[in-house]
XYZ file of C-alpha atoms in Angstrom:
439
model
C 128.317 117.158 124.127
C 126.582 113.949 125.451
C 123.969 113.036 123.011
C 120.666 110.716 124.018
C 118.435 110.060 121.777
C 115.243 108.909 122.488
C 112.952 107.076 119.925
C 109.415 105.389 119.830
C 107.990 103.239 117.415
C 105.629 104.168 115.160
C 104.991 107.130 117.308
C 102.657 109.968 115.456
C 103.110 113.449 114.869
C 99.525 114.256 115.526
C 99.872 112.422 118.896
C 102.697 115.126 120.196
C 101.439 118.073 118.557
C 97.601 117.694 118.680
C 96.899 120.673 116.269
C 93.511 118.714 115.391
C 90.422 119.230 117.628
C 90.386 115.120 117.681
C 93.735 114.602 118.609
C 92.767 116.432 122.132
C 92.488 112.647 123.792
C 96.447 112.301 123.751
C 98.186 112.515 126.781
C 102.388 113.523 126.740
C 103.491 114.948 130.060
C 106.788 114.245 129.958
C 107.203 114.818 126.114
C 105.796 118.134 126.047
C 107.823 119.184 128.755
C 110.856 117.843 126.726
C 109.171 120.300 123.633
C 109.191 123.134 125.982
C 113.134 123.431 126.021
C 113.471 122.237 122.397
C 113.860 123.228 118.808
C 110.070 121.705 117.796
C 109.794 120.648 113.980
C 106.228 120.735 113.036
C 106.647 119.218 109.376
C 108.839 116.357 110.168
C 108.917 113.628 107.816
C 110.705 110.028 107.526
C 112.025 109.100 104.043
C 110.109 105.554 104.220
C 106.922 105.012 106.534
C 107.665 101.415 107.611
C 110.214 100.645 109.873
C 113.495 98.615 108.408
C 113.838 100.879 105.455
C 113.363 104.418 107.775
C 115.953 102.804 110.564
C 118.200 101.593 107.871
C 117.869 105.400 106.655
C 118.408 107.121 109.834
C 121.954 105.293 111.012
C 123.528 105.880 107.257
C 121.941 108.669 105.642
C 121.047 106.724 102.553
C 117.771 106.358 100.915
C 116.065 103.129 101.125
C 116.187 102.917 96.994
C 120.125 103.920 97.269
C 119.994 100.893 100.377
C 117.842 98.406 98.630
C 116.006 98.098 101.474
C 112.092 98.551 100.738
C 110.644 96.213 103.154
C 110.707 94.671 106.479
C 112.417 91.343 105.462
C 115.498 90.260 106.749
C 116.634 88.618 103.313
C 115.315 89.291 99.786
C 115.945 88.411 96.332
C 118.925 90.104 96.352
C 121.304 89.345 99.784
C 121.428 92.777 101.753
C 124.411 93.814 103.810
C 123.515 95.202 107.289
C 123.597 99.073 107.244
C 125.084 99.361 110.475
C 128.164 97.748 109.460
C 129.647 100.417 107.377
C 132.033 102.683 108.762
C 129.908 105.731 108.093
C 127.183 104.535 109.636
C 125.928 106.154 113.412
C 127.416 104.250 115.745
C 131.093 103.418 114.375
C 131.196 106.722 113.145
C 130.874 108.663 116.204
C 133.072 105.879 117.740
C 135.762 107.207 116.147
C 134.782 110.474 116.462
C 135.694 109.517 120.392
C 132.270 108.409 122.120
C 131.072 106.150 123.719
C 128.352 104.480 122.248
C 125.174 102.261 123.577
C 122.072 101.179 122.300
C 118.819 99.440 124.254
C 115.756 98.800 122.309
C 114.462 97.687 119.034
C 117.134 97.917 116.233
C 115.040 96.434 113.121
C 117.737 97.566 110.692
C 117.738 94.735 109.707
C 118.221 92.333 112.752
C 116.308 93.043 115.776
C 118.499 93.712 117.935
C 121.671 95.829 117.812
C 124.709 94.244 118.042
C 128.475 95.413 118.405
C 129.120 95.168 114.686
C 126.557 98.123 114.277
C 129.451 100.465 116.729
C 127.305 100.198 119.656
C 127.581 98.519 122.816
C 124.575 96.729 123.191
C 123.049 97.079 126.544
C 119.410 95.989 125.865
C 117.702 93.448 123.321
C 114.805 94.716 121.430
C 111.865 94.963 124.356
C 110.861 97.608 126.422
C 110.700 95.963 129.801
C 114.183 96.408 131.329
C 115.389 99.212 129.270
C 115.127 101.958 130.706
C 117.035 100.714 134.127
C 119.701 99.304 131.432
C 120.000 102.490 130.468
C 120.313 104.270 134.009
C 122.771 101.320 135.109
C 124.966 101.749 132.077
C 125.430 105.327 132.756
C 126.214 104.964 136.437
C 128.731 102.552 135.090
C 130.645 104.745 132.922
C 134.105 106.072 134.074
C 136.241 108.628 131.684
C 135.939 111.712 130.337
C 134.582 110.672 126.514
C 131.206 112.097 125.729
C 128.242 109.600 125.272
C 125.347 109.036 122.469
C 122.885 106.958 123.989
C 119.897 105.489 121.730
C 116.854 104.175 123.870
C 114.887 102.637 121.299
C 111.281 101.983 122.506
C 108.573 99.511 121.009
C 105.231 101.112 121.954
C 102.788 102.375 120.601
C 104.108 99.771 117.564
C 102.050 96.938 119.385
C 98.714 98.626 118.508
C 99.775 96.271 115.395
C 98.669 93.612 117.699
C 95.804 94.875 119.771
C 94.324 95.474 115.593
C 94.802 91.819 114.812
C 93.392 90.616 118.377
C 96.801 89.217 119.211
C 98.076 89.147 122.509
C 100.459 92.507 123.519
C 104.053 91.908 124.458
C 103.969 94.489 127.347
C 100.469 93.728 128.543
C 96.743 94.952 127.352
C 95.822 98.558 127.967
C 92.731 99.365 129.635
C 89.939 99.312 127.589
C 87.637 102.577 127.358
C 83.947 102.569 127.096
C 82.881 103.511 122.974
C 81.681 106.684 124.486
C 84.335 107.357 126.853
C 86.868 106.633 123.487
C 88.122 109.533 121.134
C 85.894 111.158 118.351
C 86.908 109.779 114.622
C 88.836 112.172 113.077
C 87.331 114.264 110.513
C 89.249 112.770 107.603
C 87.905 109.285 108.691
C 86.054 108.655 105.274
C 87.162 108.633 101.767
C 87.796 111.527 100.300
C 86.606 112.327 96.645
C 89.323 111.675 93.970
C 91.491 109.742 96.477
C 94.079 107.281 95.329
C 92.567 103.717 94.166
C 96.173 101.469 95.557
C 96.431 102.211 99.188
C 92.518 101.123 99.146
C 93.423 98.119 97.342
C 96.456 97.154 99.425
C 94.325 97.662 102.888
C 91.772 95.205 101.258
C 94.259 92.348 99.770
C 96.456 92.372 103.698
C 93.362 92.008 105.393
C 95.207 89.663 107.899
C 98.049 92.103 108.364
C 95.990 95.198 109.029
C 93.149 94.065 111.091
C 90.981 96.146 110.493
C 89.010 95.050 107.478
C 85.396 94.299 109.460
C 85.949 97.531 111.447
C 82.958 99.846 112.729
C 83.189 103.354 113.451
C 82.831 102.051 117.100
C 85.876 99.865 116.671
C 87.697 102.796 115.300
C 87.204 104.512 118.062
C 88.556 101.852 120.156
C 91.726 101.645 118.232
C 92.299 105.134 118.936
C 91.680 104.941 122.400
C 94.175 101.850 122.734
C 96.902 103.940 120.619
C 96.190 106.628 122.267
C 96.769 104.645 126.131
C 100.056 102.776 124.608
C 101.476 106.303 123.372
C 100.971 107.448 127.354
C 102.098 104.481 128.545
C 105.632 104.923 126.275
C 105.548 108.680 127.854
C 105.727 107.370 131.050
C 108.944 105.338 130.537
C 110.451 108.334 128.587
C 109.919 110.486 131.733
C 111.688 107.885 133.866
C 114.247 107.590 131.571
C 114.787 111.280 131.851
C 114.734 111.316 135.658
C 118.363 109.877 135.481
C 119.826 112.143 132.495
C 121.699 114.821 133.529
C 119.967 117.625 131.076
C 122.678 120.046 131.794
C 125.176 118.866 129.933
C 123.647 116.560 127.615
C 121.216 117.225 124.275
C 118.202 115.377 124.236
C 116.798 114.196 120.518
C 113.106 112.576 120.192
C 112.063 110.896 116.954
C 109.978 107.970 115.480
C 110.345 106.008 112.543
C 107.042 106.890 111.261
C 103.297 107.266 112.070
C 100.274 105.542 112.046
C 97.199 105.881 110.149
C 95.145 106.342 113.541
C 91.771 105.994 111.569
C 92.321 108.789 109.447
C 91.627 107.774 105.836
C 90.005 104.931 107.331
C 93.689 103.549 108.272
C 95.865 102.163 110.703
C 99.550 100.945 110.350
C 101.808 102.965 108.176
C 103.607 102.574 104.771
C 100.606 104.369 102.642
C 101.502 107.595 102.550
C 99.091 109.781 104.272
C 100.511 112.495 106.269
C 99.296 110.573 109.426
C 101.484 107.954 108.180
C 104.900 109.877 106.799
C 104.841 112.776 109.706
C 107.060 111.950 112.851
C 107.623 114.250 116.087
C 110.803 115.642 115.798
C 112.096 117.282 119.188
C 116.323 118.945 119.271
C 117.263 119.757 123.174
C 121.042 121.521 123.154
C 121.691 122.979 126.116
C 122.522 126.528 125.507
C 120.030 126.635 123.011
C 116.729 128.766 123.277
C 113.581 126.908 122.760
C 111.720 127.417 118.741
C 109.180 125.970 116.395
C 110.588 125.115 112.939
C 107.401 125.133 110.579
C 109.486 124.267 107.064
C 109.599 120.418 105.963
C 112.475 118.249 106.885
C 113.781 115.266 106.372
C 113.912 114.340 110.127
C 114.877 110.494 109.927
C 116.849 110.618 106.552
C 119.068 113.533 108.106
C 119.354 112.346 111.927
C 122.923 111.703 111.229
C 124.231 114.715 110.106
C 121.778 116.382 112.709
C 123.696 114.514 115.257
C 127.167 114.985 113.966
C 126.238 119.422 114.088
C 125.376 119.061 117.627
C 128.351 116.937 118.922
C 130.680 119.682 117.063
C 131.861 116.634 114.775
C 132.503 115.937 110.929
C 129.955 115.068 109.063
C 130.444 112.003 106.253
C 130.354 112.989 102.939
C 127.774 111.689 100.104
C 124.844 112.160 102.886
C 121.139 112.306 101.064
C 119.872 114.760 103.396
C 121.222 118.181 105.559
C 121.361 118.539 108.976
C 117.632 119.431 110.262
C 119.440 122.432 111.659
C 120.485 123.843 108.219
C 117.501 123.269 105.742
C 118.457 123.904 102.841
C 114.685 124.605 101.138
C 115.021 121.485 98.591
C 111.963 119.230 98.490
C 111.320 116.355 101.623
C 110.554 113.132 99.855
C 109.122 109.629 101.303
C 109.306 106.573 99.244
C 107.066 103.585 100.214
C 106.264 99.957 98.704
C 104.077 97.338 99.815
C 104.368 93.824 100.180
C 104.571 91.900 96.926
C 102.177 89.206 97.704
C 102.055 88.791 93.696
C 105.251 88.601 93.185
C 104.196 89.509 89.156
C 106.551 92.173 87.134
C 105.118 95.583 87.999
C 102.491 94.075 90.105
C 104.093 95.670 93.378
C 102.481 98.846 95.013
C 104.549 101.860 95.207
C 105.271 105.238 95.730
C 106.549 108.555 96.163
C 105.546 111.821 98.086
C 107.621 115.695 97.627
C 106.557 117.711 99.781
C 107.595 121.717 99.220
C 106.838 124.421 101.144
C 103.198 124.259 101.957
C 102.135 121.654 98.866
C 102.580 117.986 99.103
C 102.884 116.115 95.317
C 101.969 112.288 95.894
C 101.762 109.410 92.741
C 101.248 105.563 93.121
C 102.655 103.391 90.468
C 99.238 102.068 89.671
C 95.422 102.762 89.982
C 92.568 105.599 89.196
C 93.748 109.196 90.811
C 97.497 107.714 91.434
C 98.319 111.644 91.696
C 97.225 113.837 94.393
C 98.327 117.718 94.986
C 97.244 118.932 98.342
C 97.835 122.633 99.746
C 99.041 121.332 103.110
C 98.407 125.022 104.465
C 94.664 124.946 103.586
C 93.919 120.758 103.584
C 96.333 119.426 106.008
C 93.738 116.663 106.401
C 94.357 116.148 102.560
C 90.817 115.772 101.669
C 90.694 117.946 98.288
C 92.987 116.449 95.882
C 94.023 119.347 93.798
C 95.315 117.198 91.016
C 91.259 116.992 89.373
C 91.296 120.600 88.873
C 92.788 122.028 85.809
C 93.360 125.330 87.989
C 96.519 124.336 89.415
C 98.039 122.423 86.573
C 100.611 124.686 86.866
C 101.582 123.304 90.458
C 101.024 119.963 89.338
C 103.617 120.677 86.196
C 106.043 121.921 88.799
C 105.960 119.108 91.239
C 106.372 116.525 88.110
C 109.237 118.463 87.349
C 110.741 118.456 90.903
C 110.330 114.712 91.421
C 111.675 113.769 88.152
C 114.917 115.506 89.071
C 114.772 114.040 92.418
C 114.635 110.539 91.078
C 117.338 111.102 88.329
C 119.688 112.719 91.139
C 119.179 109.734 93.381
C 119.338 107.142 91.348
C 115.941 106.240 91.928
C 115.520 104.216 88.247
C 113.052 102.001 89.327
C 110.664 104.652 90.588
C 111.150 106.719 87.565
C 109.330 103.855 85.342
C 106.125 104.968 87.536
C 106.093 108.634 87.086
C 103.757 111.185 85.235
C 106.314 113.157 82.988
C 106.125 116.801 82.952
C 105.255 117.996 79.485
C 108.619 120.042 79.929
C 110.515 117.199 80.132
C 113.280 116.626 77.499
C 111.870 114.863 73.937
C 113.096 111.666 73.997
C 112.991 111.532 78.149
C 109.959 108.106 77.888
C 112.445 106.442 75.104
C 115.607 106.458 77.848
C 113.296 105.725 80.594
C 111.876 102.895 79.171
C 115.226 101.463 76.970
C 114.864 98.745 79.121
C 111.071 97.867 79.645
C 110.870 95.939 82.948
């Protein structure tokens, strides 16, 4: 089975699936007409909403805690080997599986670019001009009978980063629409009661980074309006790109990274954990295979691999985090985020943890007033009543404490596990082994 999958940066859920009245504004032609011959996951998440740690994630099937890659940097602390190096990573595994692999686009786990080290053939730099007539030539190139997985990695809508600091676009502006002509705010725009204090506090103290810090609702609506034009104007390449695959005999596979805020919460970028942020489209083409809508959570980015390795009809490597999106297995989705340590003080670092089961999404920060929130994603998918305040569903709360305390112990997630809210059903003695080493 020829494999190509297709992915865009910091590309939204909401933007594809446009469940929300608000959302109406986005325009997909070619992408819903790739969802109307796919498997469509609704509840798609990425294991880390910024985009080194979820690529790093998605070519080895690793955690970013199991990685130690938290953040965007291309060197820390600690030196970090690159994750596309290991044998059981995506490329040089289905390399010697017998493929032929390529990849054009943005990498950014953790060098820009992909290189042949990572088991691709690199037939495009990081930069969507060019790379979607790289990716035409290189299959009119190709001679033999081995079986292709093509990645075309695109950029957009990631440079709304740039039209929200006033910086000047790689590919070129966007067209600017008229504050009336623009998009409604969505209706989870403002603060919700009980929300958590550290995302608020992080958007404040990266001013610079976010952009959007002096704001007006009018501006808002401008930023959606520009997001809104860059996720077309990706669209439009993916359709071209498609107008030179031969769908027949090859599977088709669209997925982002991770989301963007989109004004919702009052946020734009990604990392917090808002489902705006942590959701990602997640469309399956196999030829042969009737077209459905997969409504239970899963862990689209974190399990692309073994996803992959179930549709080529290949063996999948063991000690994966995460089950093929085609077998879900029921367990609990979880994202892990952190933000930048501008402090650089013990403890002083923002981060954080999401499970999401079945319809209810359990969320803690390591710091700050209302660090928990419980939302019934089925009733408050906009997550604006934060369950957690209300001794009524202490019982959910209990078992979503319980869950991601056995989560973090099973993944060897130590440092997280310093930041939790214990269940009281946790074994006596649990705090004393946590904390046998304070810091």
């Amino acid at each position: 089975m020829n494999i190509l999958l297709i992915m865009a940066d910091q590309f939204a859920a909401h933007a594809l699936a446009r469940s929300r009245s608000t959302d109406a504004h986005f325009k997909t032609p070619n992408l819903d007409r790739l969802a109307s011959v796919s498997t469509v996951f609704t509840q798609a998440y990425t294991p880390f909403p910024l985009c080194v740690p979820a690529r790093s994630s998605m070519i080895t099937g690793k955690y970013p805690h199991q990685l130690g890659i938290m953040n965007n940097k291309s060197a820390d602390a600690a030196p970090r080997s690159e994750p596309g190096h290991g044998s059981q990573s995506l490329g040089h595994w289905f390399t010697a599986a017998g493929y032929d692999c390529a990849y054009a686009g943005k990498w950014h786990a953790l060098q820009a670019s992909a290189s042949v080290n990572d088991g691709f053939a690199p037939i495009h730099p990081f930069g969507d001009e060019g790379l979607v007539e790289a990716c035409h030539d290189w299959l009119g190139q190709r001679s033999g009978e081995r079986p292709f997985l093509l990645v075309a990695s695109f950029d957009d809508p990631h440079t709304i980063c740039e039209y929200a600091r006033s910086q000047p676009m790689p590919y070129g502006d966007v067209p600017a629409a008229a504050v009336a002509e623009a998009p409604p705010l969505p209706a989870n725009f403002y603060k919700a009661p009980y929300a958590s204090e550290a995302p608020a506090m992080e958007q404040v103290a990266a001013a610079r980074l976010y952009g959007t810090a002096g704001f007006s609702p009018d501006d808002w609506r401008s930023y959606r309006a520009t997001y809104a034009a860059l996720v077309q104007r990706v669209d439009q390449r993916i359709g071209q790109l498609l107008d030179g695959i031969d769908v027949a005999s090859t599977s088709v596979i669209f997925v982002s990274d991770h989301g963007d805020g989109d004004a919702s919460h009052g946020w734009n970028q990604k990392t917090a954990l808002y489902q705006e942020c942590i959701k990602v489209p997640f469309l399956v083409q196999v030829p042969g295979r009737p077209a459905a809508v997969v409504t239970e959570p899963v862990a689209a980015v974190l399990g692309l691999l073994p996803t992959l390795c179930e549709i080529a009809g290949i063996q999948v490597p063991e000690g994966l985090a995460a089950p093929s999106a085609l077998q879900r297995d029921g367990n609990p989705v979880v994202v892990e985020t952190a933000f930048a340590d501008a402090a650089a003080l013990p403890g002083a670092r923002t981060s954080g943890r999401a499970l999401i089961l079945g319809h209810w999404k359990y969320t803690v920060y390591g710091w700050g007033q209302y660090r928990e929130q419980l939302h019934d994603l089925a009733a408050d998918p906009q997550e604006q009543r934060n369950l957690a305040a209300e001794n009524a569903f202490a019982p959910e709360l209990e078992r979503m404490r319980t869950e991601l305390l056995r989560w973090c112990e099973e993944t060897g997630d130590t440092a997280f596990r310093k930041r939790l809210v214990l269940p009281k059903t946790a074994p006596a003695g649990k705090h004393q082994e946590i904390f046998r080493v304070p810091y």
